[in-house]
Amino acid sequence: MRKPSVSDETLNRILKYLGILLLGFGVILLAIQFSDFWSWILNAIKAVIIPLSLAYIGALILYPLIKYLEKKGIGPRGFSLGLVFILAVGLIFSAFYFFTPLIIEEIKNFFADDFPVIVDYINNDLREEFILGTDIYDRIYNYISETNVIADTVDQFVPNLIKAVSSALLPILTSVAILPILLIFYLNDYEVINERLRAIVPKKHEKNAAELGSRLNKTVGAYLRGQLLLMIVLGAVATIVYKIIGLKYYFLFGFLVGVTNIIPYFGLIIAAVPPIIYTFIATSGPGPLLVLLVNVVLQFFEGNIFQPLIMSHQLSIHPIVIIISILFFGSLFGPLGVIFASPIAASIRVIYQFFRDLRKEIEQNKLNEAKGS
Amino acid sequence: MIKSNRPRIYSKYEINCIVFLYTMVLFVPLILVFTYVFNIEYTFDLNILLLALLAIDVFITLIGVIFLRIKRDTLKRNVKINYQNEFYYLVIISVFGLLGFIVLYQYFFGITEYIPSIFVLLLVIFVYTLIKLGQKYFNLRYQRKI
């Protein structure tokens, strides 16, 4: 008799997955019918999940410091937590206190000194220096003035921006207000909370869940701490180098390098655009080529020295995976998705590795049992 | 039998000595590079600032050396396979130290045309020093993927 090409076991499995898929689609279809109800529920979940996630991230960054202090005999938990908390809050406040006036001063100076020059350049000199020729410039200019495209876009954009900012302002303020309290309680009972969370998992999977949780905490924590350090180091280096080459708004542009570095690979490219454009228009200071060269060197140092050193090889994720995750999570969650794409990718990598190790372990155990019998 | 080509593992005492003295060598440029960003040179007299920094540097070095001598026996008993984190610290302060030396040059000579040449020269010196230190004392294998 001919052996069937698909075994009963495989067929059963396929049918099971198909059933789950079908049921999933059914649930989604049903959920769509009650979209108002779901958006109400989702908003409530969002209001909780944002401060909770921020507290979790904060805890991942601060917890090793608390542990370190406790290891050195500085305790009990309340005391070490207080020390770390005061240090963190002090650092954040002093950064705001020292850097905000400098950045605001540079923005003010830009609008007072350079902005009129830029507007004047666009109105008078750009036509003569337009790279595609004066004919195409005139056509674009006529199109803009006839269709009112800029005014219309601004008219649409500004109210939308105000609406978005005002709707996001309250959740942001609530999160900022709740975050320190949440963080204190979470860090104070870090082990207890983790233990309780572990207790939810069925006994059969408890060991694996604990292992996965610990790996995730370790990897994502290391990634976040590394990223923060990378942002500070690169921001500082860029600021110093910009000042050495004589770029006027070095603080603002250096700060931009630090902040945008939260987005791997694209961050430095995004941060390089404003100073290069500025040097094209500015009458004094370094030329665009020098700024471009500085940014290329920075990118080289970031990719080849800082990133491997600070993030360490254990956390290295393939650039293609990071770029794909930035595109995917960016389109899914917007700017927040772009910022958190790398830690999410790191988490997925840890989960994947964990299950691969688990499968290997199971296979090894089976092999050992077979050998034993 | 112990292989003769096996790398010697240094104790925490030697490593701490290297890290501490390296930091102290770069202390003045390190401070200077940050004061440069905040335009401190317009607030203080540069020569006085440099002298004060040098005095502080010597003072901290003396205290540090005494402290290291006191802790010598305890530190000698601590050994690690490699000193990756300590080496990373050296690399990061080297980057700022390098920029600090350029700032120092700018303060004293002010000729900006030679800055790229000085930068390349200092970069080569720093990279060479770090590679040699990493290989000999920090037990780093650059070719091996960690």
Short mmCIF file of C-alpha atoms in Angstrom, two decimals:
data_model
loop_
_atom_site.label_atom_id
_atom_site.label_comp_id
_atom_site.label_asym_id
_atom_site.label_seq_id
_atom_site.Cartn_x
_atom_site.Cartn_y
_atom_site.Cartn_z
CA MET A 1 0.00 0.00 0.00
CA ARG A 2 1.27 3.49 -0.87
CA LYS A 3 2.17 5.65 2.11
CA PRO A 4 0.07 8.90 2.20
CA SER A 5 2.17 12.03 1.47
CA VAL A 6 0.65 13.88 4.46
CA SER A 7 0.40 12.06 7.77
CA ASP A 8 -2.70 12.21 9.95
CA GLU A 9 -0.76 14.08 12.61
CA THR A 10 0.27 16.84 10.18
CA LEU A 11 -3.24 17.03 8.77
CA ASN A 12 -4.67 17.40 12.27
CA ARG A 13 -2.18 20.11 13.05
CA ILE A 14 -2.99 22.00 9.83
CA LEU A 15 -6.71 21.75 10.57
CA LYS A 16 -6.12 23.00 14.12
CA TYR A 17 -4.16 26.04 12.90
CA LEU A 18 -6.76 26.75 10.21
CA GLY A 19 -9.49 26.60 12.86
CA ILE A 20 -7.57 29.02 15.09
CA LEU A 21 -6.97 31.36 12.13
CA LEU A 22 -10.64 31.28 11.19
CA LEU A 23 -11.72 31.89 14.76
CA GLY A 24 -9.23 34.78 14.96
CA PHE A 25 -10.70 36.37 11.84
CA GLY A 26 -14.19 35.85 13.29
CA VAL A 27 -13.21 37.62 16.50
CA ILE A 28 -11.66 40.52 14.54
CA LEU A 29 -14.78 40.79 12.36
CA LEU A 30 -16.98 40.83 15.45
CA ALA A 31 -14.73 43.39 17.15
CA ILE A 32 -14.94 45.72 14.13
CA GLN A 33 -18.73 45.85 14.55
CA PHE A 34 -18.26 47.44 17.99
CA SER A 35 -15.47 49.86 17.10
CA ASP A 36 -16.74 52.64 19.43
CA PHE A 37 -16.80 50.27 22.36
CA TRP A 38 -13.30 48.99 21.55
CA SER A 39 -11.84 52.46 21.11
CA TRP A 40 -13.27 53.30 24.56
CA ILE A 41 -11.64 50.23 26.06
CA LEU A 42 -8.39 50.77 24.12
CA ASN A 43 -8.14 54.38 25.30
CA ALA A 44 -8.50 53.21 28.88
CA ILE A 45 -5.80 50.57 28.34
CA LYS A 46 -3.55 53.17 26.66
CA ALA A 47 -3.95 55.51 29.63
CA VAL A 48 -2.61 52.74 31.87
CA ILE A 49 -0.09 51.11 29.59
CA ILE A 50 1.92 54.26 28.70
CA PRO A 51 2.92 55.23 32.27
CA LEU A 52 3.38 51.54 33.12
CA SER A 53 5.70 50.96 30.16
CA LEU A 54 7.66 54.10 30.99
CA ALA A 55 7.96 52.95 34.60
CA TYR A 56 9.16 49.54 33.38
CA ILE A 57 11.78 51.17 31.14
CA GLY A 58 12.87 53.46 33.98
CA ALA A 59 13.13 50.48 36.30
CA LEU A 60 15.26 48.58 33.78
CA ILE A 61 17.67 51.51 33.68
CA LEU A 62 17.77 52.24 37.42
CA TYR A 63 17.45 48.79 38.99
CA PRO A 64 21.07 47.68 38.31
CA LEU A 65 22.28 50.81 40.13
CA ILE A 66 20.16 49.93 43.17
CA LYS A 67 21.43 46.36 43.07
CA TYR A 68 25.01 47.64 42.83
CA LEU A 69 24.54 49.86 45.88
CA GLU A 70 22.99 46.97 47.81
CA LYS A 71 25.90 44.75 46.83
CA LYS A 72 28.23 47.37 48.28
CA GLY A 73 26.28 47.24 51.54
CA ILE A 74 24.33 50.47 51.03
CA GLY A 75 20.86 49.53 52.14
CA PRO A 76 18.08 48.80 53.02
CA ARG A 77 16.14 49.08 49.75
CA GLY A 78 14.42 52.32 50.76
CA PHE A 79 17.77 54.04 51.31
CA SER A 80 19.47 52.81 48.12
CA LEU A 81 16.31 53.58 46.13
CA GLY A 82 16.20 57.08 47.61
CA LEU A 83 19.84 57.68 46.70
CA VAL A 84 19.43 56.48 43.11
CA PHE A 85 16.18 58.39 42.71
CA ILE A 86 17.64 61.66 44.01
CA LEU A 87 20.64 61.19 41.74
CA ALA A 88 18.46 60.52 38.66
CA VAL A 89 16.06 63.41 39.37
CA GLY A 90 19.02 65.69 40.13
CA LEU A 91 20.70 64.77 36.85
CA ILE A 92 17.53 65.33 34.83
CA PHE A 93 16.82 68.68 36.51
CA SER A 94 20.39 69.94 36.21
CA ALA A 95 20.41 68.94 32.52
CA PHE A 96 17.24 70.96 32.01
CA TYR A 97 18.56 73.82 34.12
CA PHE A 98 21.86 74.16 32.27
CA PHE A 99 21.00 73.12 28.74
CA THR A 100 17.49 74.52 28.15
CA PRO A 101 18.56 78.21 28.41
CA LEU A 102 21.45 77.56 26.02
CA ILE A 103 19.24 75.84 23.46
CA ILE A 104 16.49 78.48 23.77
CA GLU A 105 19.11 81.21 23.37
CA GLU A 106 20.39 79.60 20.17
CA ILE A 107 16.86 79.21 18.77
CA LYS A 108 16.16 82.89 19.58
CA ASN A 109 19.41 83.95 17.93
CA PHE A 110 18.57 81.87 14.88
CA PHE A 111 15.22 83.59 14.42
CA ALA A 112 16.70 87.01 15.12
CA ASP A 113 19.85 86.78 12.97
CA ASP A 114 19.66 84.01 10.42
CA PHE A 115 15.99 83.46 9.68
CA PRO A 116 15.55 86.86 7.91
CA VAL A 117 18.70 86.08 5.88
CA ILE A 118 17.26 82.70 4.84
CA VAL A 119 13.92 84.26 3.85
CA ASP A 120 15.79 86.95 1.92
CA TYR A 121 17.90 84.29 0.19
CA ILE A 122 14.83 82.29 -0.85
CA ASN A 123 13.10 85.42 -2.17
CA ASN A 124 16.03 86.99 -4.02
CA ASP A 125 19.11 84.81 -4.56
CA LEU A 126 17.71 81.29 -4.80
CA ARG A 127 16.40 81.90 -8.35
CA GLU A 128 19.89 82.66 -9.68
CA GLU A 129 21.55 79.75 -7.82
CA PHE A 130 18.77 77.19 -8.37
CA ILE A 131 20.43 73.92 -9.29
CA LEU A 132 17.86 72.97 -12.00
CA GLY A 133 17.93 76.36 -13.72
CA THR A 134 15.90 79.56 -13.56
CA ASP A 135 13.24 78.28 -16.00
CA ILE A 136 12.21 75.39 -13.73
CA TYR A 137 12.42 77.70 -10.71
CA ASP A 138 9.95 80.11 -12.37
CA ARG A 139 7.57 77.27 -13.17
CA ILE A 140 7.66 75.99 -9.57
CA TYR A 141 7.26 79.54 -8.28
CA ASN A 142 4.26 80.20 -10.56
CA TYR A 143 2.67 76.89 -9.57
CA ILE A 144 3.06 77.72 -5.88
CA SER A 145 1.66 81.22 -6.24
CA GLU A 146 -1.24 80.13 -8.48
CA THR A 147 -2.38 77.14 -6.45
CA ASN A 148 -1.68 78.57 -3.01
CA VAL A 149 -0.32 75.12 -2.10
CA ILE A 150 1.91 76.33 0.77
CA ALA A 151 -0.78 78.48 2.38
CA ASP A 152 -3.32 75.64 2.10
CA THR A 153 -0.90 73.12 3.60
CA VAL A 154 -0.06 75.45 6.47
CA ASP A 155 -3.78 76.16 7.00
CA GLN A 156 -4.45 72.44 7.28
CA PHE A 157 -1.31 71.55 9.18
CA VAL A 158 -1.42 74.13 11.98
CA PRO A 159 -4.94 73.34 13.32
CA ASN A 160 -4.21 69.60 13.05
CA LEU A 161 -0.96 70.07 14.96
CA ILE A 162 -2.66 72.12 17.68
CA LYS A 163 -5.42 69.50 17.94
CA ALA A 164 -2.91 66.64 18.16
CA VAL A 165 -0.74 68.44 20.73
CA SER A 166 -3.71 69.43 22.90
CA SER A 167 -5.15 65.90 22.82
CA ALA A 168 -1.74 64.38 23.66
CA LEU A 169 -0.88 66.98 26.28
CA LEU A 170 -3.14 65.66 29.03
CA PRO A 171 -1.98 62.00 28.76
CA ILE A 172 1.65 63.15 28.64
CA LEU A 173 1.23 65.39 31.70
CA THR A 174 -0.60 62.59 33.54
CA SER A 175 2.17 60.13 32.66
CA VAL A 176 4.89 62.55 33.77
CA ALA A 177 3.08 63.19 37.05
CA ILE A 178 2.38 59.50 37.76
CA LEU A 179 5.73 58.16 36.54
CA PRO A 180 7.91 59.01 39.58
CA ILE A 181 5.34 57.52 42.00
CA LEU A 182 4.93 54.38 39.89
CA LEU A 183 8.69 54.07 39.54
CA ILE A 184 9.30 54.35 43.30
CA PHE A 185 6.72 51.67 44.11
CA TYR A 186 7.86 49.41 41.30
CA LEU A 187 11.54 49.66 42.26
CA ASN A 188 10.77 49.25 45.95
CA ASP A 189 8.90 45.98 45.37
CA TYR A 190 10.70 44.94 42.18
CA GLU A 191 11.30 41.34 43.22
CA VAL A 192 7.86 40.92 44.83
CA ILE A 193 6.04 42.23 41.75
CA ASN A 194 8.06 39.99 39.46
CA GLU A 195 7.36 37.03 41.76
CA ARG A 196 3.61 37.75 41.67
CA LEU A 197 3.66 38.08 37.90
CA ARG A 198 5.45 34.75 37.71
CA ALA A 199 2.81 33.19 39.93
CA ILE A 200 0.16 33.92 37.27
CA VAL A 201 1.92 31.53 34.87
CA PRO A 202 0.78 27.88 35.17
CA LYS A 203 3.16 25.70 37.25
CA LYS A 204 4.13 23.67 34.19
CA HIS A 205 5.61 26.70 32.40
CA GLU A 206 6.78 28.64 35.45
CA LYS A 207 10.47 27.80 35.08
CA ASN A 208 10.56 28.68 31.39
CA ALA A 209 8.60 31.88 31.92
CA ALA A 210 10.99 32.94 34.68
CA GLU A 211 13.99 32.23 32.47
CA LEU A 212 12.48 34.13 29.54
CA GLY A 213 11.53 37.05 31.77
CA SER A 214 15.00 37.28 33.22
CA ARG A 215 16.62 37.13 29.76
CA LEU A 216 14.24 39.82 28.47
CA ASN A 217 14.92 42.11 31.43
CA LYS A 218 18.65 41.65 31.04
CA THR A 219 18.77 42.23 27.28
CA VAL A 220 16.26 45.06 27.01
CA GLY A 221 17.74 46.72 30.11
CA ALA A 222 21.24 46.54 28.69
CA TYR A 223 19.99 47.83 25.35
CA LEU A 224 18.21 50.81 26.92
CA ARG A 225 21.14 51.70 29.16
CA GLY A 226 23.52 51.39 26.20
CA GLN A 227 21.29 53.52 23.99
CA LEU A 228 21.07 56.23 26.66
CA LEU A 229 24.84 56.28 27.09
CA LEU A 230 25.30 56.32 23.33
CA MET A 231 22.97 59.30 22.98
CA ILE A 232 24.86 61.25 25.67
CA VAL A 233 28.32 60.39 24.32
CA LEU A 234 27.47 61.11 20.68
CA GLY A 235 25.57 64.30 21.54
CA ALA A 236 28.55 65.55 23.56
CA VAL A 237 31.10 64.59 20.88
CA ALA A 238 29.01 66.23 18.13
CA THR A 239 28.59 69.42 20.16
CA ILE A 240 32.33 69.68 20.82
CA VAL A 241 33.29 68.93 17.21
CA TYR A 242 30.72 71.39 15.84
CA LYS A 243 32.16 74.05 18.11
CA ILE A 244 35.74 73.24 17.10
CA ILE A 245 34.88 73.64 13.40
CA GLY A 246 33.15 76.94 14.18
CA LEU A 247 29.51 76.05 13.48
CA LYS A 248 27.33 78.78 14.95
CA TYR A 249 24.47 76.87 16.60
CA TYR A 250 26.67 74.02 17.80
CA PHE A 251 24.64 73.35 20.93
CA LEU A 252 21.35 73.04 19.07
CA PHE A 253 22.80 70.83 16.34
CA GLY A 254 24.75 68.70 18.85
CA PHE A 255 21.62 68.26 20.95
CA LEU A 256 19.82 67.18 17.78
CA VAL A 257 22.50 64.52 17.17
CA GLY A 258 22.02 63.18 20.70
CA VAL A 259 18.22 63.11 20.53
CA THR A 260 17.88 61.65 17.05
CA ASN A 261 20.41 58.95 17.87
CA ILE A 262 17.54 57.15 19.59
CA ILE A 263 16.68 55.98 16.05
CA PRO A 264 19.50 53.62 15.01
CA TYR A 265 21.14 54.21 11.60
CA PHE A 266 18.68 56.92 10.50
CA GLY A 267 19.20 59.16 13.54
CA LEU A 268 22.58 60.54 12.56
CA ILE A 269 21.48 61.06 8.95
CA ILE A 270 18.40 63.00 10.12
CA ALA A 271 20.57 65.06 12.50
CA ALA A 272 23.08 65.86 9.72
CA VAL A 273 20.50 67.46 7.42
CA PRO A 274 19.76 70.75 9.35
CA PRO A 275 23.43 71.79 9.87
CA ILE A 276 24.28 70.98 6.25
CA ILE A 277 21.33 73.04 4.97
CA TYR A 278 22.27 75.81 7.37
CA THR A 279 25.88 75.94 6.17
CA PHE A 280 24.64 76.17 2.57
CA ILE A 281 22.78 79.35 3.41
CA ALA A 282 25.01 80.84 6.14
CA THR A 283 27.43 83.54 5.03
CA SER A 284 30.05 82.73 7.68
CA GLY A 285 31.30 79.58 9.43
CA PRO A 286 32.32 76.22 7.97
CA GLY A 287 31.26 75.00 4.55
CA PRO A 288 28.69 72.22 3.99
CA LEU A 289 31.41 69.79 2.91
CA LEU A 290 33.20 70.06 6.25
CA VAL A 291 29.94 69.52 8.16
CA LEU A 292 29.17 66.54 5.92
CA LEU A 293 32.65 65.15 6.57
CA VAL A 294 32.20 65.58 10.34
CA ASN A 295 28.91 63.71 10.16
CA VAL A 296 30.41 60.91 8.07
CA VAL A 297 33.25 60.54 10.60
CA LEU A 298 30.71 60.59 13.45
CA GLN A 299 28.64 57.93 11.69
CA PHE A 300 31.79 55.83 11.25
CA PHE A 301 32.75 56.18 14.92
CA GLU A 302 29.18 55.48 16.02
CA GLY A 303 28.85 52.35 13.92
CA ASN A 304 32.33 50.94 14.45
CA ILE A 305 33.44 52.07 17.90
CA PHE A 306 30.67 53.39 20.14
CA GLN A 307 27.86 51.05 19.09
CA PRO A 308 29.86 47.78 19.41
CA LEU A 309 31.58 48.96 22.59
CA ILE A 310 28.60 50.35 24.47
CA MET A 311 25.95 47.97 23.23
CA SER A 312 28.35 45.02 23.33
CA HIS A 313 28.32 42.20 20.84
CA GLN A 314 25.76 40.20 22.75
CA LEU A 315 23.09 42.76 21.90
CA SER A 316 24.06 43.28 18.31
CA ILE A 317 21.12 42.91 15.98
CA HIS A 318 21.61 42.73 12.25
CA PRO A 319 21.15 46.16 10.60
CA ILE A 320 18.56 44.75 8.19
CA VAL A 321 16.44 43.54 11.13
CA ILE A 322 16.66 46.97 12.77
CA ILE A 323 15.74 48.82 9.56
CA ILE A 324 12.78 46.49 8.93
CA SER A 325 11.59 46.86 12.52
CA ILE A 326 11.88 50.67 12.32
CA LEU A 327 9.76 50.69 9.15
CA PHE A 328 7.23 48.20 10.52
CA PHE A 329 6.78 49.54 14.05
CA GLY A 330 7.02 53.12 12.76
CA SER A 331 4.07 52.59 10.46
CA LEU A 332 2.22 50.72 13.20
CA PHE A 333 2.72 53.06 16.17
CA GLY A 334 4.07 56.28 14.62
CA PRO A 335 7.04 58.13 16.19
CA LEU A 336 6.84 56.01 19.36
CA GLY A 337 7.17 52.90 17.19
CA VAL A 338 10.30 54.32 15.52
CA ILE A 339 11.86 55.08 18.93
CA PHE A 340 11.05 51.70 20.44
CA ALA A 341 11.69 49.64 17.30
CA SER A 342 15.15 48.53 18.44
CA PRO A 343 14.20 47.37 21.95
CA ILE A 344 11.19 45.56 20.45
CA ALA A 345 13.51 43.92 17.88
CA ALA A 346 15.91 43.01 20.70
CA SER A 347 13.02 41.45 22.66
CA ILE A 348 11.85 39.46 19.64
CA ARG A 349 15.42 38.23 19.16
CA VAL A 350 15.61 37.12 22.81
CA ILE A 351 12.24 35.31 22.55
CA TYR A 352 13.33 33.61 19.33
CA GLN A 353 16.66 32.55 20.85
CA PHE A 354 14.94 31.32 24.00
CA PHE A 355 12.57 29.04 22.08
CA ARG A 356 15.44 27.80 19.89
CA ASP A 357 17.45 26.94 23.01
CA LEU A 358 14.38 25.30 24.55
CA ARG A 359 13.80 23.17 21.47
CA LYS A 360 17.45 22.13 21.42
CA GLU A 361 17.25 21.23 25.10
CA ILE A 362 14.11 19.13 24.55
CA GLU A 363 15.70 17.36 21.59
CA GLN A 364 18.86 16.70 23.60
CA ASN A 365 16.81 15.30 26.48
CA LYS A 366 14.92 13.00 24.10
CA LEU A 367 18.21 11.82 22.62
CA ASN A 368 19.65 11.16 26.05
CA GLU A 369 16.51 9.23 27.07
CA ALA A 370 16.69 7.15 23.90
CA LYS A 371 20.35 6.40 24.55
CA GLY A 372 19.60 5.46 28.15
CA SER A 373 16.80 3.04 27.24
CA MET B 1 52.49 21.88 31.56
CA ILE B 2 51.63 25.56 31.17
CA LYS B 3 51.86 26.77 27.61
CA SER B 4 54.45 29.47 27.13
CA ASN B 5 52.33 31.50 24.69
CA ARG B 6 49.38 31.75 27.05
CA PRO B 7 48.61 35.45 27.75
CA ARG B 8 49.37 36.67 31.23
CA ILE B 9 46.29 37.69 33.18
CA TYR B 10 46.81 40.83 35.17
CA SER B 11 45.19 41.51 38.50
CA LYS B 12 42.76 44.32 39.22
CA TYR B 13 45.59 46.24 40.82
CA GLU B 14 47.52 46.65 37.57
CA ILE B 15 44.37 47.39 35.60
CA ASN B 16 43.15 49.96 38.13
CA CYS B 17 46.58 51.59 38.08
CA ILE B 18 46.48 51.86 34.28
CA VAL B 19 42.91 53.15 34.22
CA PHE B 20 43.56 55.66 36.99
CA LEU B 21 46.82 57.01 35.58
CA TYR B 22 45.39 57.18 32.04
CA THR B 23 42.45 59.20 33.38
CA MET B 24 44.78 61.50 35.25
CA VAL B 25 46.92 62.07 32.15
CA LEU B 26 43.77 63.06 30.27
CA PHE B 27 42.26 64.95 33.21
CA VAL B 28 43.10 68.49 32.04
CA PRO B 29 41.96 68.00 28.40
CA LEU B 30 38.86 66.16 29.62
CA ILE B 31 37.78 69.06 31.84
CA LEU B 32 38.84 71.59 29.25
CA VAL B 33 36.73 70.06 26.49
CA PHE B 34 33.57 70.48 28.55
CA THR B 35 34.41 73.98 29.77
CA TYR B 36 35.06 74.90 26.13
CA VAL B 37 31.47 74.05 25.19
CA PHE B 38 30.15 76.34 27.93
CA ASN B 39 32.60 79.15 27.01
CA ILE B 40 34.24 79.14 30.43
CA GLU B 41 37.36 80.76 28.95
CA TYR B 42 35.44 84.04 28.74
CA THR B 43 34.59 83.87 32.46
CA PHE B 44 38.00 82.88 33.87
CA ASP B 45 41.56 83.64 32.94
CA LEU B 46 42.66 80.62 30.92
CA ASN B 47 46.15 80.43 32.39
CA ILE B 48 44.81 80.47 35.95
CA LEU B 49 42.20 77.84 35.01
CA LEU B 50 44.87 75.58 33.51
CA LEU B 51 47.15 75.99 36.54
CA ALA B 52 44.27 75.23 38.90
CA LEU B 53 43.36 72.16 36.86
CA LEU B 54 46.96 70.95 36.91
CA ALA B 55 47.14 71.43 40.68
CA ILE B 56 43.89 69.49 41.14
CA ASP B 57 45.21 66.81 38.79
CA VAL B 58 48.43 66.37 40.77
CA PHE B 59 46.51 66.36 44.07
CA ILE B 60 44.02 63.69 42.90
CA THR B 61 46.87 61.63 41.42
CA LEU B 62 48.73 61.65 44.73
CA ILE B 63 45.63 60.65 46.71
CA GLY B 64 44.76 57.99 44.13
CA VAL B 65 48.25 56.50 44.15
CA ILE B 66 48.25 56.35 47.97
CA PHE B 67 44.80 54.74 47.91
CA LEU B 68 45.94 52.20 45.33
CA ARG B 69 49.01 51.37 47.44
CA ILE B 70 46.81 50.84 50.51
CA LYS B 71 44.38 48.61 48.59
CA ARG B 72 47.18 46.84 46.74
CA ASP B 73 46.98 43.44 48.44
CA THR B 74 43.21 43.21 48.17
CA LEU B 75 43.23 44.26 44.52
CA LYS B 76 46.08 41.88 43.70
CA ARG B 77 43.88 38.98 44.76
CA ASN B 78 41.10 39.99 42.30
CA VAL B 79 41.50 38.67 38.79
CA LYS B 80 39.19 38.68 35.78
CA ILE B 81 39.56 36.81 32.48
CA ASN B 82 39.39 40.04 30.56
CA TYR B 83 38.75 43.66 31.44
CA GLN B 84 36.34 44.63 28.70
CA ASN B 85 34.35 47.25 30.64
CA GLU B 86 37.50 48.95 31.90
CA PHE B 87 38.80 49.06 28.34
CA TYR B 88 35.53 50.57 27.06
CA TYR B 89 35.88 53.26 29.68
CA LEU B 90 39.39 54.01 28.39
CA VAL B 91 38.11 54.26 24.80
CA ILE B 92 35.35 56.70 25.73
CA ILE B 93 37.62 58.99 27.74
CA SER B 94 40.21 58.78 24.96
CA VAL B 95 37.68 60.19 22.48
CA PHE B 96 36.95 63.16 24.75
CA GLY B 97 40.63 63.47 25.67
CA LEU B 98 41.58 63.65 22.00
CA LEU B 99 39.10 66.46 21.44
CA GLY B 100 40.42 68.08 24.63
CA PHE B 101 43.97 68.14 23.24
CA ILE B 102 42.64 69.86 20.12
CA VAL B 103 40.89 72.45 22.30
CA LEU B 104 44.14 72.92 24.19
CA TYR B 105 45.99 73.43 20.92
CA GLN B 106 43.37 75.94 19.81
CA TYR B 107 43.75 77.87 23.07
CA PHE B 108 47.53 78.06 22.82
CA PHE B 109 48.15 78.44 19.08
CA GLY B 110 44.77 79.23 17.52
CA ILE B 111 45.79 78.23 13.97
CA THR B 112 42.79 76.27 12.74
CA GLU B 113 44.40 75.08 9.47
CA TYR B 114 46.53 72.50 11.28
CA ILE B 115 43.67 71.05 13.35
CA PRO B 116 42.87 68.17 10.91
CA SER B 117 46.57 67.15 10.80
CA ILE B 118 46.85 67.27 14.59
CA PHE B 119 43.60 65.33 14.89
CA VAL B 120 44.87 62.54 12.63
CA LEU B 121 48.23 62.42 14.43
CA LEU B 122 46.59 62.25 17.86
CA LEU B 123 44.08 59.68 16.61
CA VAL B 124 46.89 57.41 15.42
CA ILE B 125 48.73 57.77 18.77
CA PHE B 126 45.57 57.07 20.79
CA VAL B 127 44.48 54.11 18.65
CA TYR B 128 47.96 52.58 18.79
CA THR B 129 48.17 53.04 22.58
CA LEU B 130 44.71 51.58 23.11
CA ILE B 131 45.35 48.57 20.86
CA LYS B 132 48.63 47.80 22.63
CA LEU B 133 47.12 48.30 26.10
CA GLY B 134 44.10 46.18 25.19
CA GLN B 135 46.25 43.34 23.90
CA LYS B 136 48.82 43.33 26.67
CA TYR B 137 46.92 44.18 29.83
CA PHE B 138 43.16 43.99 29.21
CA ASN B 139 43.39 40.63 27.52
CA LEU B 140 41.27 41.56 24.52
CA ARG B 141 41.36 39.56 21.33
CA TYR B 142 40.29 41.93 18.58
CA GLN B 143 39.95 39.27 15.91
CA ARG B 144 37.70 37.04 17.97
CA LYS B 145 33.96 37.68 17.84
CA ILE B 146 32.63 37.92 21.38
#
